[in-house]
């Protein structure tokens, strides 16, 4: 069994001490930086854009996993690739031509990711399993950090796992929202490969220890 990949979300970092927080993740056992970009249209919040992306890229020594919570993400894919993204995830709900956008991401030299909001069934990706490298199951309604994981998202992870296995796809399954030491056991048991965690990392008194504990693969809850 391979280790869970952990992607701390910069959204929960201290922006007045961004270099310090990026360097903390560099020193940690975390695998990727998760970079949440929100436009105030696709989600009811605005986070940050290129100045913060550039600052993170300047100091980060681990891959940048960019999560675009924006409308018409195809307009910004190339710019985020140029700004140092290793992976770019766009929302199914924001893409009229999802296949075209995923192809654009790969052509820009990045891993292509697709995120699914709560209401979007995993089956809608059946015909595109060769076209993405990772799929992000939202375990909250996106827009804000610090929310509670919605349990109705757990069966979706299992369904996604079955769908990818049947298709012979090696795409990774990620989860985003409300991941902490209490919830990580259930998302892992459901078949998650990578987990995003904001508050559980940066809100902890010892973020390095929190990262280690989250990556430990706690015993799955009893069925
Ligand atoms: C929310 C973002 C998440 C968020 C997770 O819309 O996509 O990545 O930062 O934050 P926590 O871990 O605090 O739920
Ligand atoms: Zn995210």
Short mmCIF file of C-alpha atoms and ligand atoms in Angstrom, two decimals:
data_model
loop_
_atom_site.label_atom_id
_atom_site.label_comp_id
_atom_site.label_asym_id
_atom_site.label_seq_id
_atom_site.Cartn_x
_atom_site.Cartn_y
_atom_site.Cartn_z
CA UNK A 1 0.00 0.00 0.00
CA UNK A 2 1.49 3.35 -0.98
CA UNK A 3 1.50 6.22 1.47
CA UNK A 4 -1.25 8.81 1.50
CA UNK A 5 -0.11 11.96 -0.27
CA UNK A 6 -0.79 15.10 1.71
CA UNK A 7 -1.27 18.55 0.20
CA UNK A 8 -1.45 21.36 2.79
CA UNK A 9 -3.63 24.21 1.54
CA UNK A 10 -1.90 27.58 1.46
CA UNK A 11 -5.35 29.17 1.92
CA UNK A 12 -5.01 28.48 5.65
CA UNK A 13 -1.46 29.88 5.89
CA UNK A 14 -0.61 33.21 7.51
CA UNK A 15 -0.32 35.55 4.50
CA UNK A 16 1.65 38.05 6.57
CA UNK A 17 4.23 35.28 7.08
CA UNK A 18 3.87 33.42 3.80
CA UNK A 19 7.58 32.71 3.28
CA UNK A 20 7.79 31.25 6.80
CA UNK A 21 4.76 29.01 6.21
CA UNK A 22 5.98 27.85 2.78
CA UNK A 23 9.36 26.97 4.27
CA UNK A 24 7.64 25.07 7.06
CA UNK A 25 5.90 22.87 4.48
CA UNK A 26 9.23 22.46 2.63
CA UNK A 27 10.73 20.99 5.82
CA UNK A 28 7.70 18.77 6.51
CA UNK A 29 6.71 15.32 5.27
CA UNK A 30 3.94 16.85 3.11
CA UNK A 31 4.02 16.03 -0.59
CA UNK A 32 2.50 18.96 -2.47
CA UNK A 33 1.38 22.53 -1.90
CA UNK A 34 -2.34 22.97 -2.59
CA UNK A 35 -3.06 26.42 -4.04
CA UNK A 36 -6.74 27.46 -3.90
CA UNK A 37 -7.69 30.13 -6.44
CA UNK A 38 -11.22 31.58 -6.06
CA UNK A 39 -12.82 34.21 -8.26
CA UNK A 40 -15.89 35.28 -6.27
CA UNK A 41 -18.13 34.02 -9.12
CA UNK A 42 -17.75 30.24 -9.23
CA UNK A 43 -17.54 30.27 -5.43
CA UNK A 44 -18.80 32.93 -3.01
CA UNK A 45 -15.31 34.04 -1.98
CA UNK A 46 -12.19 35.60 -3.47
CA UNK A 47 -8.85 34.15 -2.37
CA UNK A 48 -5.81 35.27 -4.37
CA UNK A 49 -4.25 35.19 -7.81
CA UNK A 50 -0.84 35.46 -9.43
CA UNK A 51 1.07 37.62 -6.92
CA UNK A 52 0.52 35.00 -4.21
CA UNK A 53 1.08 32.11 -6.63
CA UNK A 54 4.41 33.70 -7.65
CA UNK A 55 5.43 34.19 -4.01
CA UNK A 56 4.65 30.57 -3.15
CA UNK A 57 6.52 29.37 -6.25
CA UNK A 58 9.57 31.45 -5.35
CA UNK A 59 10.09 29.59 -2.06
CA UNK A 60 8.35 26.20 -2.50
CA UNK A 61 10.52 23.12 -3.04
CA UNK A 62 7.56 20.76 -3.56
CA UNK A 63 5.10 20.57 -6.48
CA UNK A 64 2.31 23.15 -6.66
CA UNK A 65 -1.15 21.60 -7.00
CA UNK A 66 -3.37 24.43 -8.24
CA UNK A 67 -7.14 24.16 -7.63
CA UNK A 68 -9.01 26.63 -9.85
CA UNK A 69 -12.40 27.50 -8.38
CA UNK A 70 -13.09 29.95 -11.19
CA UNK A 71 -15.40 30.23 -14.19
CA UNK A 72 -13.89 29.67 -17.64
CA UNK A 73 -10.67 28.20 -16.19
CA UNK A 74 -9.34 27.60 -19.73
CA UNK A 75 -8.55 31.34 -19.87
CA UNK A 76 -5.94 30.97 -17.12
CA UNK A 77 -4.52 27.45 -17.56
CA UNK A 78 -1.46 28.55 -19.54
CA UNK A 79 -0.69 31.40 -17.14
CA UNK A 80 -0.82 29.10 -14.10
CA UNK A 81 1.39 26.58 -15.90
CA UNK A 82 3.89 29.38 -16.59
CA UNK A 83 3.63 30.48 -12.95
CA UNK A 84 4.92 27.07 -11.84
CA UNK A 85 1.90 24.76 -11.43
CA UNK A 86 2.76 21.05 -11.51
CA UNK A 87 -0.91 20.08 -11.53
CA UNK A 88 -3.98 22.11 -12.44
CA UNK A 89 -7.43 21.01 -11.32
CA UNK A 90 -10.52 22.56 -12.89
CA UNK A 91 -14.12 22.02 -11.87
CA UNK A 92 -16.40 19.81 -13.94
CA UNK A 93 -19.14 22.38 -13.34
CA UNK A 94 -17.02 25.24 -14.74
CA UNK A 95 -16.05 23.58 -18.04
CA UNK A 96 -18.29 23.45 -21.09
CA UNK A 97 -15.59 21.54 -22.98
CA UNK A 98 -13.94 19.59 -20.20
CA UNK A 99 -11.97 17.31 -22.52
CA UNK A 100 -10.52 20.30 -24.34
CA UNK A 101 -9.50 21.96 -21.07
CA UNK A 102 -7.89 18.78 -19.68
CA UNK A 103 -5.95 18.40 -22.93
CA UNK A 104 -4.86 22.03 -22.68
CA UNK A 105 -3.55 21.39 -19.15
CA UNK A 106 -1.50 18.38 -20.29
CA UNK A 107 -0.19 20.27 -23.30
CA UNK A 108 0.96 23.00 -20.93
CA UNK A 109 3.10 20.33 -19.21
CA UNK A 110 0.97 19.85 -16.07
CA UNK A 111 -0.94 16.97 -14.53
CA UNK A 112 -4.60 17.41 -15.43
CA UNK A 113 -7.15 17.31 -12.62
CA UNK A 114 -10.92 17.54 -12.46
CA UNK A 115 -12.88 18.42 -9.32
CA UNK A 116 -16.45 17.38 -8.61
CA UNK A 117 -18.82 19.39 -6.46
CA UNK A 118 -21.20 17.57 -4.13
CA UNK A 119 -24.03 17.28 -6.67
CA UNK A 120 -21.95 16.04 -9.58
CA UNK A 121 -22.10 12.24 -9.99
CA UNK A 122 -18.80 10.43 -10.60
CA UNK A 123 -20.37 8.60 -13.55
CA UNK A 124 -20.21 11.82 -15.58
CA UNK A 125 -16.46 11.15 -15.93
CA UNK A 126 -16.92 7.62 -17.36
CA UNK A 127 -15.96 8.57 -20.92
CA UNK A 128 -12.97 10.70 -19.93
CA UNK A 129 -10.99 8.41 -17.61
CA UNK A 130 -7.95 8.54 -19.94
CA UNK A 131 -8.01 12.33 -20.03
CA UNK A 132 -7.17 13.23 -16.42
CA UNK A 133 -4.36 12.35 -14.01
CA UNK A 134 -6.22 13.14 -10.81
CA UNK A 135 -9.78 13.67 -9.67
CA UNK A 136 -10.67 15.79 -6.66
CA UNK A 137 -13.82 14.83 -4.77
CA UNK A 138 -15.04 17.91 -2.89
CA UNK A 139 -16.00 16.87 0.63
CA UNK A 140 -17.45 20.33 1.38
CA UNK A 141 -19.13 23.03 -0.70
CA UNK A 142 -16.06 24.93 -1.94
CA UNK A 143 -15.36 28.56 -1.14
CA UNK A 144 -14.06 28.52 2.41
CA UNK A 145 -11.56 26.68 4.53
CA UNK A 146 -12.46 25.42 7.99
CA UNK A 147 -15.76 23.70 7.13
CA UNK A 148 -16.90 20.28 8.32
CA UNK A 149 -16.58 17.31 5.97
CA UNK A 150 -19.99 16.29 4.62
CA UNK A 151 -20.44 12.52 5.15
CA UNK A 152 -22.53 12.17 1.98
CA UNK A 153 -19.29 12.67 0.03
CA UNK A 154 -17.71 9.45 1.36
CA UNK A 155 -19.66 6.97 -0.84
CA UNK A 156 -18.62 9.10 -3.84
CA UNK A 157 -14.97 8.30 -3.16
CA UNK A 158 -15.81 4.59 -3.18
CA UNK A 159 -17.80 4.95 -6.41
CA UNK A 160 -14.94 6.86 -8.03
CA UNK A 161 -12.49 4.16 -6.96
CA UNK A 162 -14.69 1.45 -8.56
CA UNK A 163 -15.11 3.48 -11.75
CA UNK A 164 -11.35 4.03 -12.14
CA UNK A 165 -10.54 0.38 -11.39
CA UNK A 166 -13.06 -0.81 -13.98
CA UNK A 167 -11.61 1.59 -16.54
CA UNK A 168 -8.04 0.50 -15.74
CA UNK A 169 -7.14 4.12 -14.95
CA UNK A 170 -4.24 5.02 -12.68
CA UNK A 171 -5.56 8.53 -11.99
CA UNK A 172 -5.25 9.55 -8.36
CA UNK A 173 -8.29 10.26 -6.21
CA UNK A 174 -8.07 13.28 -3.90
CA UNK A 175 -10.37 14.75 -1.29
CA UNK A 176 -10.70 18.39 -0.33
CA UNK A 177 -12.45 19.96 2.64
CA UNK A 178 -12.75 19.20 6.33
CA UNK A 179 -9.95 16.64 6.39
CA UNK A 180 -8.56 16.26 9.91
CA UNK A 181 -7.46 13.48 12.25
CA UNK A 182 -11.10 12.59 12.93
CA UNK A 183 -12.19 12.30 9.28
CA UNK A 184 -9.06 11.03 7.56
CA UNK A 185 -9.73 7.39 8.50
CA UNK A 186 -13.02 7.28 6.56
CA UNK A 187 -11.69 9.02 3.45
CA UNK A 188 -8.72 6.66 3.38
CA UNK A 189 -10.89 3.59 3.84
CA UNK A 190 -13.02 4.80 0.91
CA UNK A 191 -10.02 4.81 -1.44
CA UNK A 192 -8.33 8.20 -1.32
CA UNK A 193 -4.79 8.65 -2.70
CA UNK A 194 -4.22 12.28 -1.71
CA UNK A 195 -5.80 14.59 0.80
CA UNK A 196 -5.87 18.37 0.98
CA UNK A 197 -5.74 19.83 4.49
CA UNK A 198 -5.76 23.50 5.40
CA UNK A 199 -7.03 24.15 8.92
CA UNK A 200 -5.87 20.76 10.23
CA UNK A 201 -2.29 21.72 9.29
CA UNK A 202 -1.94 25.48 9.72
CA UNK A 203 -4.41 25.68 12.61
CA UNK A 204 -2.50 23.04 14.60
CA UNK A 205 -0.18 24.09 17.41
CA UNK A 206 2.52 21.94 15.78
CA UNK A 207 1.92 21.81 11.99
CA UNK A 208 4.89 19.47 11.36
CA UNK A 209 3.49 16.94 13.81
CA UNK A 210 -0.03 17.37 12.38
CA UNK A 211 1.29 16.53 8.91
CA UNK A 212 3.04 13.41 10.20
CA UNK A 213 -0.09 12.24 12.01
CA UNK A 214 -2.32 12.84 8.98
CA UNK A 215 0.07 10.88 6.76
CA UNK A 216 0.25 7.93 9.14
CA UNK A 217 -2.77 6.10 7.71
CA UNK A 218 -4.79 5.75 10.90
CA UNK A 219 -6.74 2.54 11.36
CA UNK A 220 -9.86 2.77 9.18
CA UNK A 221 -13.11 3.03 11.12
CA UNK A 222 -15.04 -0.21 11.65
CA UNK A 223 -17.54 -0.92 8.89
C1 LIG B 1 -12.08 25.15 -0.15
C2 LIG B 1 -10.72 24.75 -0.67
C3 LIG B 1 -9.99 23.85 0.24
C4 LIG B 1 -9.73 24.42 1.62
C5 LIG B 1 -9.64 23.28 2.58
O1 LIG B 1 -12.92 25.60 -1.13
O2 LIG B 1 -10.81 24.09 -1.92
O3 LIG B 1 -8.78 23.41 -0.36
O4 LIG B 1 -8.55 25.16 1.69
O5 LIG B 1 -9.59 23.79 3.85
P1 LIG B 1 -9.87 22.93 5.14
O6 LIG B 1 -8.84 21.81 5.16
O7 LIG B 1 -9.69 23.90 6.24
O8 LIG B 1 -11.27 22.38 5.04
ZN1 LIG B 2 -8.86 23.17 -2.72
#
